[in-house]
Every structure is written in structure tokens, then in C-alpha cells.
XYZ file of N, CA and C in Angstrom:
753
model
N 0.838 -1.220 -0.096
C -0.149 -0.072 0.081
C 0.931 1.327 -0.119
N 0.534 2.266 -0.839
C 1.240 3.476 -0.770
C 0.541 4.538 0.410
N 1.591 5.272 0.721
C 1.184 6.412 1.662
C 0.390 7.499 0.876
N -0.496 8.319 1.586
C -1.448 9.114 0.961
C -0.466 10.131 0.072
N 0.474 10.785 0.674
C 1.608 11.622 0.160
C 2.185 11.016 -1.233
N 2.335 9.855 -1.140
C 2.958 9.221 -2.673
C 1.760 9.029 -3.489
N 0.359 9.208 -3.095
C -0.784 9.110 -4.115
C -1.114 10.340 -4.709
N -0.750 11.478 -3.992
C -1.006 13.041 -4.525
C -0.570 13.299 -5.722
N -1.418 13.496 -6.920
C -1.113 13.902 -8.079
C -1.923 14.859 -8.732
N -1.539 15.488 -9.760
C -2.258 16.501 -10.394
C -3.497 15.685 -11.228
N -4.677 16.098 -11.059
C -5.617 15.623 -11.730
C -5.414 15.462 -13.373
N -6.013 14.516 -13.919
C -5.821 14.451 -15.505
C -6.902 15.728 -16.243
N -6.703 15.760 -17.252
C -7.409 16.746 -17.979
C -8.858 16.357 -18.405
N -9.531 16.180 -17.197
C -10.916 15.493 -17.501
C -11.906 16.356 -16.722
N -11.549 17.610 -16.460
C -12.707 18.649 -15.732
C -12.789 18.174 -14.231
N -12.091 17.235 -13.855
C -12.085 17.054 -12.324
C -11.060 17.722 -11.690
N -11.345 18.722 -10.797
C -10.534 19.141 -9.684
C -10.002 18.048 -8.700
N -11.101 17.291 -8.071
C -10.668 16.230 -7.273
C -10.839 15.005 -7.792
N -10.180 13.876 -7.679
C -10.614 12.604 -7.923
C -10.010 11.420 -6.924
N -11.001 10.983 -6.364
C -10.858 10.187 -5.196
C -11.590 8.565 -5.663
N -10.608 7.788 -5.752
C -10.981 6.090 -6.029
C -10.767 5.526 -4.925
N -11.578 4.644 -4.507
C -11.483 3.418 -3.626
C -10.615 3.822 -2.466
N -10.766 4.810 -1.702
C -9.876 5.345 -0.800
C -10.385 4.821 0.596
N -9.598 4.294 1.519
C -9.841 3.717 2.883
C -8.928 4.373 3.697
N -9.546 4.699 4.782
C -8.787 5.038 6.137
C -9.154 4.505 7.298
N -8.297 3.800 7.976
C -8.609 3.263 9.156
C -7.941 3.793 10.314
N -8.468 3.431 11.586
C -7.727 4.178 12.803
C -7.737 2.742 13.494
N -6.796 1.755 13.613
C -6.844 0.659 14.179
C -7.872 -0.328 13.493
N -8.951 -0.815 14.393
C -9.825 -1.743 13.692
C -11.067 -1.032 13.128
N -11.096 0.484 13.417
C -12.186 1.200 12.951
C -11.924 1.935 11.608
N -12.807 1.354 10.712
C -12.664 2.042 9.332
C -13.485 3.270 9.123
N -12.865 4.414 9.055
C -13.404 5.934 8.929
C -13.955 6.126 7.444
N -13.150 5.859 6.734
C -13.404 5.998 5.111
C -13.392 4.522 4.515
N -14.559 4.040 3.865
C -14.587 2.699 3.321
C -14.700 2.713 1.841
N -13.527 2.522 1.324
C -13.600 2.191 -0.210
C -14.229 3.261 -1.211
N -13.873 4.636 -0.679
C -14.546 5.866 -1.054
C -14.197 6.254 -2.364
N -15.400 6.354 -3.138
C -15.182 7.138 -4.512
C -15.686 8.441 -4.757
N -15.270 9.558 -5.025
C -15.849 10.894 -5.178
C -14.991 11.636 -6.211
N -15.790 12.416 -7.238
C -15.171 13.438 -8.000
C -15.715 14.746 -7.761
N -15.067 15.706 -7.931
C -15.407 17.214 -7.770
C -14.955 17.844 -8.980
N -15.741 18.270 -9.745
C -15.495 19.138 -11.133
C -14.679 20.433 -10.745
N -14.061 20.923 -11.744
C -13.301 22.037 -11.474
C -14.540 23.322 -11.621
N -14.131 23.918 -10.421
C -15.352 25.259 -10.155
C -16.687 24.740 -9.614
N -16.772 23.500 -9.265
C -17.940 22.996 -8.452
C -17.937 23.045 -7.106
N -19.042 23.501 -6.566
C -19.182 23.823 -5.113
C -20.001 22.581 -4.195
N -19.391 21.770 -3.651
C -19.903 20.653 -2.932
C -19.971 20.707 -1.376
N -21.141 20.382 -0.833
C -21.111 20.421 0.547
C -21.225 18.979 1.193
N -20.497 18.590 2.029
C -20.324 17.515 2.745
C -21.172 17.401 4.112
N -22.129 16.525 4.170
C -22.915 16.511 5.299
C -22.679 14.905 5.963
N -22.873 14.840 7.152
C -22.829 13.561 7.896
C -22.699 13.735 9.407
N -23.290 12.893 10.083
C -23.220 13.098 11.450
C -21.880 12.695 12.029
N -21.664 13.025 13.358
C -20.258 13.080 13.936
C -19.772 11.577 13.628
N -18.426 11.640 13.406
C -17.749 10.400 13.282
C -17.942 9.684 11.965
N -18.689 10.517 10.769
C -18.988 9.733 9.803
C -17.723 9.931 8.575
N -16.780 10.463 8.853
C -15.412 10.626 8.211
C -15.408 12.039 7.371
N -16.233 12.909 7.500
C -15.995 14.258 7.015
C -14.746 14.878 7.232
N -14.320 15.069 8.448
C -13.316 16.011 8.611
C -11.946 15.180 8.198
N -12.016 13.711 8.455
C -11.062 12.710 7.841
C -10.756 12.932 6.469
N -11.904 13.004 5.579
C -11.694 13.185 4.167
C -11.261 14.506 3.971
N -11.482 15.628 4.514
C -11.137 17.010 4.301
C -9.464 17.058 4.671
N -9.071 16.306 5.852
C -7.817 16.395 6.060
C -6.868 15.651 5.094
N -7.375 14.472 4.460
C -6.739 13.991 3.472
C -6.284 14.577 2.352
N -7.406 15.363 2.087
C -7.500 16.192 0.463
C -6.494 17.180 0.826
N -6.426 17.839 2.006
C -5.608 19.078 2.459
C -4.204 18.491 2.408
N -3.837 17.004 2.745
C -2.455 16.642 2.761
C -2.046 17.009 4.262
N -2.896 16.940 5.106
C -2.724 17.024 6.658
C -2.733 15.762 7.224
N -3.043 14.741 6.767
C -2.984 13.358 7.358
C -2.036 12.569 6.551
N -0.888 12.555 7.303
C 0.285 11.946 6.565
C 0.490 10.511 7.035
N -0.442 10.028 7.802
C -0.501 8.671 8.108
C -1.490 7.899 7.302
N -2.419 8.591 6.576
C -3.505 7.843 5.828
C -2.978 6.841 4.837
N -3.443 5.930 4.777
C -3.045 4.650 3.671
C -4.436 4.186 2.929
N -3.953 3.748 1.807
C -5.179 3.143 1.158
C -4.875 2.538 -0.206
N -5.571 1.472 -0.554
C -5.169 0.871 -1.854
C -5.773 1.811 -3.238
N -6.480 2.943 -2.934
C -6.967 3.766 -3.978
C -6.241 4.903 -4.365
N -6.754 5.666 -4.984
C -6.049 7.036 -5.679
C -6.606 8.348 -5.113
N -5.843 9.265 -4.863
C -6.313 10.515 -4.598
C -5.688 11.452 -5.210
N -6.430 12.306 -6.007
C -5.698 13.343 -6.762
C -6.362 14.747 -6.658
N -5.331 15.748 -6.501
C -5.896 16.989 -6.020
C -5.006 18.008 -6.837
N -5.608 19.181 -7.148
C -4.776 20.420 -7.802
C -3.400 20.675 -7.121
N -2.611 21.390 -7.584
C -1.515 22.096 -6.984
C -1.837 23.065 -6.010
N -2.812 23.889 -6.335
C -3.072 25.030 -5.237
C -4.259 24.671 -4.529
N -4.110 24.346 -3.254
C -5.138 23.970 -2.431
C -5.106 25.003 -1.056
N -6.219 25.443 -0.648
C -6.271 26.426 0.572
C -7.395 25.663 1.392
N -7.158 26.035 2.566
C -8.234 25.418 3.765
C -8.457 26.621 4.644
N -9.942 26.713 4.806
C -10.404 27.667 5.838
C -11.192 26.772 7.071
N -10.731 27.068 8.253
C -11.266 26.370 9.322
C -12.373 27.082 10.068
N -13.033 26.223 11.061
C -14.031 26.994 11.900
C -13.337 28.174 12.773
N -12.125 27.980 13.173
C -11.413 28.918 14.036
C -10.489 29.705 12.827
N -10.599 31.077 12.872
C -9.868 31.900 11.705
C -8.596 31.579 11.709
N -7.673 31.228 12.979
C -6.418 30.753 13.112
C -5.305 32.130 12.716
N -6.011 33.368 13.007
C -5.043 34.656 12.752
C -4.078 34.597 13.692
N -2.818 34.937 13.242
C -1.674 35.032 14.291
C -1.616 36.320 15.067
N -1.987 36.445 16.314
C -2.221 37.664 17.155
C -1.223 38.661 17.127
N -0.237 38.341 16.808
C 1.206 39.152 16.813
C 1.401 39.780 15.159
N 0.632 39.349 14.505
C 0.749 39.942 13.051
C -0.498 40.778 12.699
N -0.316 41.985 11.799
C -1.382 42.748 11.335
C -2.279 41.705 10.318
N -3.350 42.390 9.953
C -4.471 41.779 9.077
C -3.494 41.386 7.707
N -2.896 42.374 6.932
C -2.200 42.225 5.764
C -1.351 41.106 6.059
N -0.584 40.895 6.941
C 0.479 40.076 7.210
C -0.073 38.530 7.335
N -1.430 38.512 8.078
C -1.937 37.320 8.288
C -2.483 36.750 6.862
N -2.853 37.804 6.234
C -3.516 37.325 4.715
C -2.450 36.616 3.920
N -1.187 37.242 3.821
C -0.157 36.671 3.073
C 0.644 35.721 3.621
N 0.265 35.168 4.832
C 1.155 34.286 5.512
C 1.425 33.044 4.778
N 2.447 32.724 4.593
C 3.132 31.582 3.633
C 3.073 31.912 2.343
N 2.851 33.081 1.785
C 2.845 33.492 0.667
C 4.211 34.152 0.165
N 4.696 33.983 -1.188
C 6.010 34.619 -1.466
C 5.864 35.995 -1.284
N 6.841 36.707 -0.707
C 6.894 38.100 -0.198
C 7.001 39.051 -1.519
N 6.897 40.191 -0.903
C 7.274 41.265 -1.890
C 5.913 42.405 -2.432
N 6.250 43.069 -3.137
C 5.086 44.245 -3.418
C 3.983 43.610 -3.954
N 4.137 42.643 -4.790
C 3.139 41.873 -5.513
C 2.183 41.051 -4.400
N 2.722 40.520 -3.410
C 1.917 39.992 -2.255
C 1.204 40.989 -1.541
N 1.731 42.089 -1.360
C 1.104 43.315 -0.711
C -0.089 43.613 -1.285
N 0.006 43.731 -2.799
C -0.934 44.326 -3.533
C -2.069 43.313 -3.472
N -1.838 42.034 -3.668
C -2.834 40.969 -3.789
C -3.565 40.973 -2.444
N -2.786 41.252 -1.279
C -3.511 41.253 0.016
C -4.488 42.278 0.092
N -4.070 43.555 -0.244
C -4.963 44.654 -0.373
C -6.203 44.343 -1.212
N -6.099 43.680 -2.332
C -7.135 43.356 -3.369
C -8.252 42.129 -2.612
N -7.684 41.328 -1.903
C -8.759 40.392 -1.300
C -9.101 41.020 0.114
N -8.439 41.727 0.583
C -9.104 42.287 1.889
C -10.206 43.235 1.401
N -9.978 43.986 0.388
C -11.354 44.750 0.111
C -12.448 43.969 -0.597
N -11.950 42.790 -1.076
C -13.087 41.831 -1.743
C -13.971 41.350 -0.568
N -13.381 40.984 0.742
C -14.186 40.561 1.784
C -14.897 41.552 2.596
N -14.724 42.861 2.252
C -15.332 43.888 2.939
C -14.547 44.604 4.049
N -13.150 44.236 4.073
C -12.403 44.961 5.135
C -11.224 45.901 4.560
N -11.721 46.725 3.641
C -10.554 47.371 2.739
C -10.435 48.616 3.896
N -9.210 49.069 3.769
C -8.766 49.951 4.779
C -8.258 49.582 6.172
N -8.489 48.221 6.551
C -8.070 47.568 7.672
C -6.746 46.682 7.628
N -6.194 47.018 6.842
C -4.749 46.288 6.504
C -3.899 46.289 7.604
N -3.833 47.063 8.516
C -2.956 47.319 9.579
C -3.706 46.886 11.047
N -4.816 46.384 10.846
C -5.554 46.205 12.065
C -4.887 44.751 12.879
N -5.151 44.743 14.097
C -4.407 43.453 14.773
C -5.877 42.763 14.788
N -5.562 41.331 14.902
C -6.832 40.454 15.013
C -8.004 40.530 16.171
N -7.275 41.252 17.109
C -8.165 41.327 18.371
C -9.070 42.624 18.236
N -8.697 43.464 17.181
C -9.567 44.497 16.813
C -10.728 44.228 15.795
N -10.831 42.750 15.448
C -11.837 42.433 14.460
C -12.871 41.693 15.203
N -14.137 41.711 14.759
C -15.175 40.908 15.277
C -15.072 39.514 14.870
N -15.870 38.414 15.421
C -15.607 37.350 14.871
C -15.961 36.974 13.519
N -16.905 37.743 12.733
C -17.220 37.663 11.652
C -16.206 38.308 10.685
N -15.452 39.452 11.155
C -14.469 40.073 10.368
C -13.316 39.000 10.364
N -13.155 38.375 11.484
C -12.073 37.407 11.515
C -12.187 36.519 10.521
N -13.342 35.782 10.454
C -13.606 34.963 9.246
C -13.508 35.323 7.696
N -13.951 36.654 7.728
C -13.422 37.254 6.575
C -12.296 37.271 6.193
N -11.540 37.650 7.123
C -9.909 37.672 7.042
C -9.502 36.081 6.589
N -9.969 35.232 7.175
C -9.625 33.789 7.099
C -9.954 33.543 5.448
N -11.026 33.994 5.055
C -11.584 33.758 3.473
C -10.410 34.526 2.717
N -10.187 35.621 3.131
C -9.224 36.341 2.162
C -7.816 35.592 2.091
N -7.296 35.132 3.322
C -6.157 34.269 3.226
C -6.290 32.937 2.322
N -7.172 32.416 2.462
C -7.679 31.207 1.424
C -7.711 31.510 0.166
N -7.879 32.720 -0.313
C -8.128 32.986 -1.652
C -6.913 33.808 -2.284
N -6.216 34.200 -1.386
C -4.985 35.404 -1.879
C -4.064 34.665 -3.010
N -3.975 33.223 -2.926
C -3.043 32.731 -3.934
C -3.909 31.925 -4.917
N -5.214 32.210 -5.270
C -5.874 31.774 -6.202
C -6.023 30.139 -6.345
N -6.484 29.649 -5.124
C -6.583 28.102 -5.079
C -7.440 27.507 -6.407
N -6.942 26.352 -6.781
C -7.947 25.738 -7.672
C -8.920 24.794 -6.631
N -8.570 24.584 -5.552
C -9.618 23.713 -4.550
C -9.548 24.618 -3.159
N -10.728 24.995 -2.879
C -11.013 25.573 -1.510
C -11.619 24.564 -0.493
N -10.743 24.214 0.496
C -11.584 23.248 1.574
C -11.932 23.969 2.834
N -13.223 23.871 3.092
C -13.795 24.699 4.250
C -14.454 23.769 5.395
N -13.806 23.804 6.518
C -14.332 22.842 7.671
C -15.196 23.747 8.544
N -16.303 23.699 8.391
C -17.418 24.404 9.053
C -16.937 25.875 9.553
N -16.684 26.425 8.485
C -16.073 28.000 8.582
C -16.819 28.958 9.373
N -18.167 28.557 9.376
C -19.038 29.525 9.996
C -19.760 29.057 11.343
N -19.383 27.838 11.774
C -20.076 27.122 13.057
C -19.963 28.046 14.130
N -19.095 28.728 14.245
C -19.308 29.709 15.581
C -19.712 31.010 15.451
N -20.317 31.215 14.411
C -20.951 32.692 14.304
C -22.272 32.786 14.626
N -23.122 34.057 14.911
C -24.278 33.726 15.186
C -25.037 33.705 13.797
N -26.292 33.516 13.997
C -27.252 33.366 12.888
C -27.130 34.302 11.749
N -27.477 35.635 12.012
C -27.533 36.654 11.135
C -25.962 36.927 10.302
N -25.000 36.676 11.051
C -23.700 36.915 10.517
C -23.275 35.746 9.638
N -23.913 34.546 9.960
C -23.656 33.550 9.110
C -24.206 33.713 7.733
N -25.570 34.290 7.828
C -26.268 34.253 6.646
C -25.249 35.437 5.545
N -24.907 36.402 6.301
C -24.042 37.340 5.605
C -22.835 36.740 5.023
N -22.173 35.789 5.738
C -20.919 35.145 5.239
C -21.385 34.012 4.208
N -22.514 33.585 4.065
C -22.939 32.827 3.220
C -22.972 33.609 1.730
N -23.579 34.811 1.930
C -23.488 35.665 0.561
C -22.185 35.887 0.139
N -21.347 36.291 1.182
C -19.893 36.766 0.701
C -19.294 35.367 0.242
N -19.316 34.338 0.787
C -18.577 33.039 0.127
C -18.966 32.721 -1.224
N -20.447 32.906 -1.534
C -20.980 32.396 -2.679
C -20.505 33.581 -3.774
N -20.415 34.733 -3.336
C -19.841 35.745 -4.290
C -18.422 35.606 -4.581
N -17.690 35.160 -3.673
C -16.289 35.241 -3.898
C -15.890 33.778 -4.704
N -16.688 32.753 -4.381
C -16.512 31.643 -5.148
C -16.792 31.731 -6.708
N -17.937 32.482 -7.059
C -18.341 33.048 -8.385
C -17.301 33.944 -9.088
N -16.471 34.717 -8.213
C -15.488 35.357 -8.786
C -14.073 34.620 -8.991
N -13.807 33.710 -8.157
C -12.367 33.221 -8.197
C -12.537 31.817 -8.754
N -13.673 31.074 -8.697
C -14.031 30.055 -9.587
C -13.190 28.830 -8.937
N -13.014 28.638 -7.551
C -12.087 27.388 -7.393
C -13.356 26.291 -7.045
N -12.917 24.901 -7.221
C -13.713 23.937 -6.643
C -13.719 24.132 -5.215
N -14.752 23.661 -4.450
C -14.955 23.966 -2.951
C -15.539 22.712 -2.378
N -15.065 22.293 -1.382
C -15.702 21.160 -0.643
C -15.958 21.876 1.054
N -17.168 22.154 1.219
C -17.385 22.583 2.454
C -18.125 21.535 3.423
N -17.445 21.354 4.353
C -17.878 20.190 5.575
C -18.788 21.064 6.556
N -20.149 20.694 6.699
C -21.038 21.332 7.395
C -22.054 20.416 8.198
N -22.364 20.538 9.389
C -23.601 20.051 10.023
C -24.966 20.309 9.558
N -24.958 21.636 8.832
C -26.312 22.369 8.707
C -26.854 21.986 7.094
N -27.720 21.259 7.196
C -28.469 21.116 6.009
C -28.961 22.386 5.198
N -29.561 23.212 5.966
C -29.942 24.492 5.136
C -28.703 25.245 4.439
N -27.659 25.252 5.180
C -26.352 26.011 4.669
C -25.929 25.207 3.420
N -25.867 23.874 3.462
C -25.609 23.097 2.320
C -26.602 23.297 1.096
N -27.738 23.415 1.226
C -28.627 23.489 0.180
C -28.685 25.061 -0.484
N -28.352 25.869 0.415
C -28.380 27.357 -0.167
C -27.229 27.576 -0.861
N -25.931 26.909 -0.415
C -24.721 27.354 -0.883
C -24.369 26.492 -2.182
N -24.491 25.132 -2.118
C -23.643 24.193 -2.924
C -24.634 23.935 -4.209
N -23.793 23.312 -5.160
C -24.270 22.653 -6.489
C -24.609 21.196 -6.171
N -23.896 20.731 -5.107
C -24.151 19.202 -4.786
C -23.834 18.972 -3.614
N -24.830 18.179 -2.867
C -24.621 17.933 -1.498
C -24.412 16.492 -1.429
N -23.325 15.766 -0.618
C -22.924 14.572 -0.461
C -22.836 14.232 1.023
N -23.616 13.070 1.221
C -23.726 12.846 2.699
C -22.897 11.357 2.863
N -22.072 11.592 3.970
C -21.398 10.377 4.153
C -21.820 9.790 5.497
N -21.847 8.402 5.470
C -22.622 7.538 6.680
C -21.619 6.461 7.019
N -21.005 6.313 8.165
C -20.021 5.361 8.339
C -19.032 5.112 7.207
N -18.497 6.564 6.805
C -17.347 6.150 5.734
C -17.627 5.907 4.319
N -19.090 5.789 4.101
C -19.511 5.665 2.661
C -20.564 6.677 2.099
N -20.424 6.830 1.050
C -21.734 8.068 0.432
C -22.944 7.447 0.465
N -23.853 7.876 1.143
C -25.286 7.480 1.187
C -25.960 8.367 0.246
N -25.836 9.448 -0.214
C -26.567 10.366 -0.809
C -25.541 11.125 -1.771
N -25.934 11.578 -2.847
C -25.139 12.569 -3.785
C -26.276 13.077 -4.443
N -26.564 14.356 -4.153
C -27.692 15.030 -4.514
C -27.184 16.414 -5.432
N -27.801 16.326 -6.410
C -27.476 17.756 -7.327
C -28.706 18.864 -6.833
N -28.312 19.948 -6.565
C -29.151 21.092 -6.169
C -29.602 21.658 -7.423
N -30.602 21.538 -8.044
C -30.680 21.894 -9.444
C -31.585 23.026 -9.405
N -31.000 24.202 -8.744
C -31.720 25.507 -8.678
C -30.915 26.826 -8.904
N -31.244 27.772 -9.266
C -30.204 28.780 -9.802
C -29.889 29.531 -8.352
N -28.757 30.518 -8.316
C -28.480 31.023 -7.282
C -28.691 32.743 -7.706
N -28.946 33.314 -6.619
C -29.138 33.142 -5.078
C -30.080 32.497 -4.656
N -29.916 31.817 -3.600
C -31.097 30.903 -2.931
C -31.460 31.502 -1.653
N -32.636 31.559 -1.138
C -32.976 32.053 0.051
C -33.419 31.128 0.895
N -32.969 31.178 2.253
C -33.752 30.167 3.449
C -35.189 30.419 3.425
N -35.882 29.251 3.372
C -37.212 29.181 3.617
C -37.921 29.195 2.015
N -37.082 29.219 1.292
C -37.574 29.095 -0.345
C -38.288 27.638 -0.334
N -39.554 27.543 -0.901
C -40.238 26.258 -0.730
C -39.679 25.218 -1.743
N -38.958 25.994 -2.526
C -38.395 24.864 -3.725
C -37.231 24.073 -3.072
N -36.723 24.586 -1.976
C -35.640 23.619 -1.189
C -36.318 22.725 -0.287
N -37.580 22.599 -0.063
C -38.027 21.686 0.952
C -38.011 20.508 0.752
N -37.911 19.878 -0.579
C -37.883 18.664 -0.886
C -36.377 18.168 -0.699
N -35.638 19.157 -1.234
C -34.152 18.690 -0.909
C -34.006 18.472 0.474
N -34.534 19.292 1.401
C -34.252 19.304 2.939
C -34.650 18.226 3.616
N -35.833 17.743 3.332
C -36.520 16.580 3.731
C -35.567 15.227 3.365
N -35.114 15.078 2.086
C -34.435 14.190 1.679
C -33.080 13.977 2.317
N -32.429 15.199 2.524
C -30.820 15.342 3.276
C -31.372 14.846 4.628
N -32.221 15.334 5.455
C -32.611 15.137 6.538
C -32.939 13.563 6.979
N -33.735 13.219 5.977
C -33.813 11.626 6.312
C -32.455 10.737 6.150
N -31.873 11.279 5.260
C -30.484 10.470 4.999
C -29.577 10.781 6.280
N -29.644 11.893 6.912
C -29.009 11.899 8.373
C -29.664 11.316 9.359
N -30.952 10.654 9.288
C -31.761 10.070 10.288
C -32.488 11.054 11.119
N -32.916 12.107 10.777
C -33.670 12.873 11.340
C -34.978 12.859 10.907
N -36.076 12.545 11.829
C -37.347 12.387 11.491
C -38.060 13.667 11.359
N -39.175 13.696 10.482
C -39.996 14.810 10.206
C -40.642 15.616 11.461
N -40.316 16.851 11.610
C -40.838 17.280 12.980
C -39.792 17.399 13.993
N -38.842 16.922 14.082
C -37.834 16.944 15.140
C -36.676 17.937 14.481
N -36.065 18.481 15.589
C -34.904 19.310 15.406
C -33.569 18.511 15.058
N -32.868 19.433 13.973
C -31.398 18.681 13.717
C -30.678 18.720 14.794
């Protein structure tokens, strides 16, 4: 069996940003990803749902190259430029906003110019020299999105990036994320527990259950979408059922 890092390759010219074939991940005797196969097209927005322990974060970490012990007989293919946005903004408190945004990027005037551009895109123009503790929680997540997009990734991995925000801020961040994705056109894999968030944002919603895909649903409705839109009700019921939530109960 090859290690994951040996399996990482650039996707073939097939229109796929991500190609996963027969990937298995185990922790001891516990199988977390079970012979998983999944493609994500270039520019496609996919939301990943599943109950706790279903393998969502394990899959994201594998795609991000953060799980160096992962092994499998399958194939994992990702683009050269991958960025990750986490639930915690992970801004360094001793660096100003612009320096946090270009953290890990090549330095120089071009990096500073790109930082200013993406900071303005996320609605923080003029705040380049702000310290992280001078930003609200929503502003810190905006900064994290700017950092994720500054190098024009081909794949954006987002691990519940809005989970710690209040409801109104989350809705605003959803609008911002969808706008940024339309401008920059990365493929996106969003890990979330929120069915409504998934169907409002994504082109496809994939449900993981004990390491296998139980549902792969295309949301065939135009953007923008609004919470409470009756056209989304059928998708919501189908996905909640896949998650084991009965009608009339809370998620």
C-alpha cells in the first residue's frame, strides 16, 4: 500500500479538480473511510454532510495533505493549489491583518497588492494594519477567507467555517462566500452539519454515513437561494432523512 503523500497527483485533463478512487482510512480496527470514490468538477461547489464520526473531517484532512499517516489501495488526486479555511480563523495575534492574509505566500510588492485586493473583496478594505483582536468574529472569518483566496486556489476546503458565528452573521458570510466563489472559481468542498447551509450554497450535497456515500444530490436551482424558499423543501427533507432526522424533529 502506498502512503497518501505518494498518491497525491495533479488531476488529469478530465474536468475534475478532485478525484478520489477506492480510498480507505482506518484507525486501528475502526474504518473511517470505506472504499470511498468521489469526483469534484473544476469550479463545482460541493457540501459534505454527515453525523459526527462519519468521516467528513478525515476526508478533508486527506485532501488537504494534513493526514500523513493515511493509507489506502485507492487513488487521491488534487490540484497543485489547495487552501483550507477552518472554523477557527487561526489568525496570528502578533501579525497585522495584511501579514496574516499573505502568511506563507511569497513576499514582495505583489503579495502586498494581492493582500489589499482580497481584503477589499471581503469587505475589510482600509483595515490592512488592524490587529486580529480589533476584528469581530465575523471579520476574523472574512480575513480567513481572504487568506484562503489570496493565492487563487484551484480547490478551497472549508471545515465548518461559520459554525461559531451567530445566525445573522452566518447568512451574511454565506452571501460573501458564494460571491467570492463565483469570482475566483475554485472547486469547493464545504464540511458542514447544517442542511440549510448546504442546500443554499452548494451545487451538490454529499452525505457520508460510516465512511461511505449514502446520498449524492445535485441542487438543481439557480443562485442566489434564500432560506425558507419552498423549492428547497424537498431537498431538505431528503437530506434530513439521510441523516436520520425524522420530520418534525430538530437537527
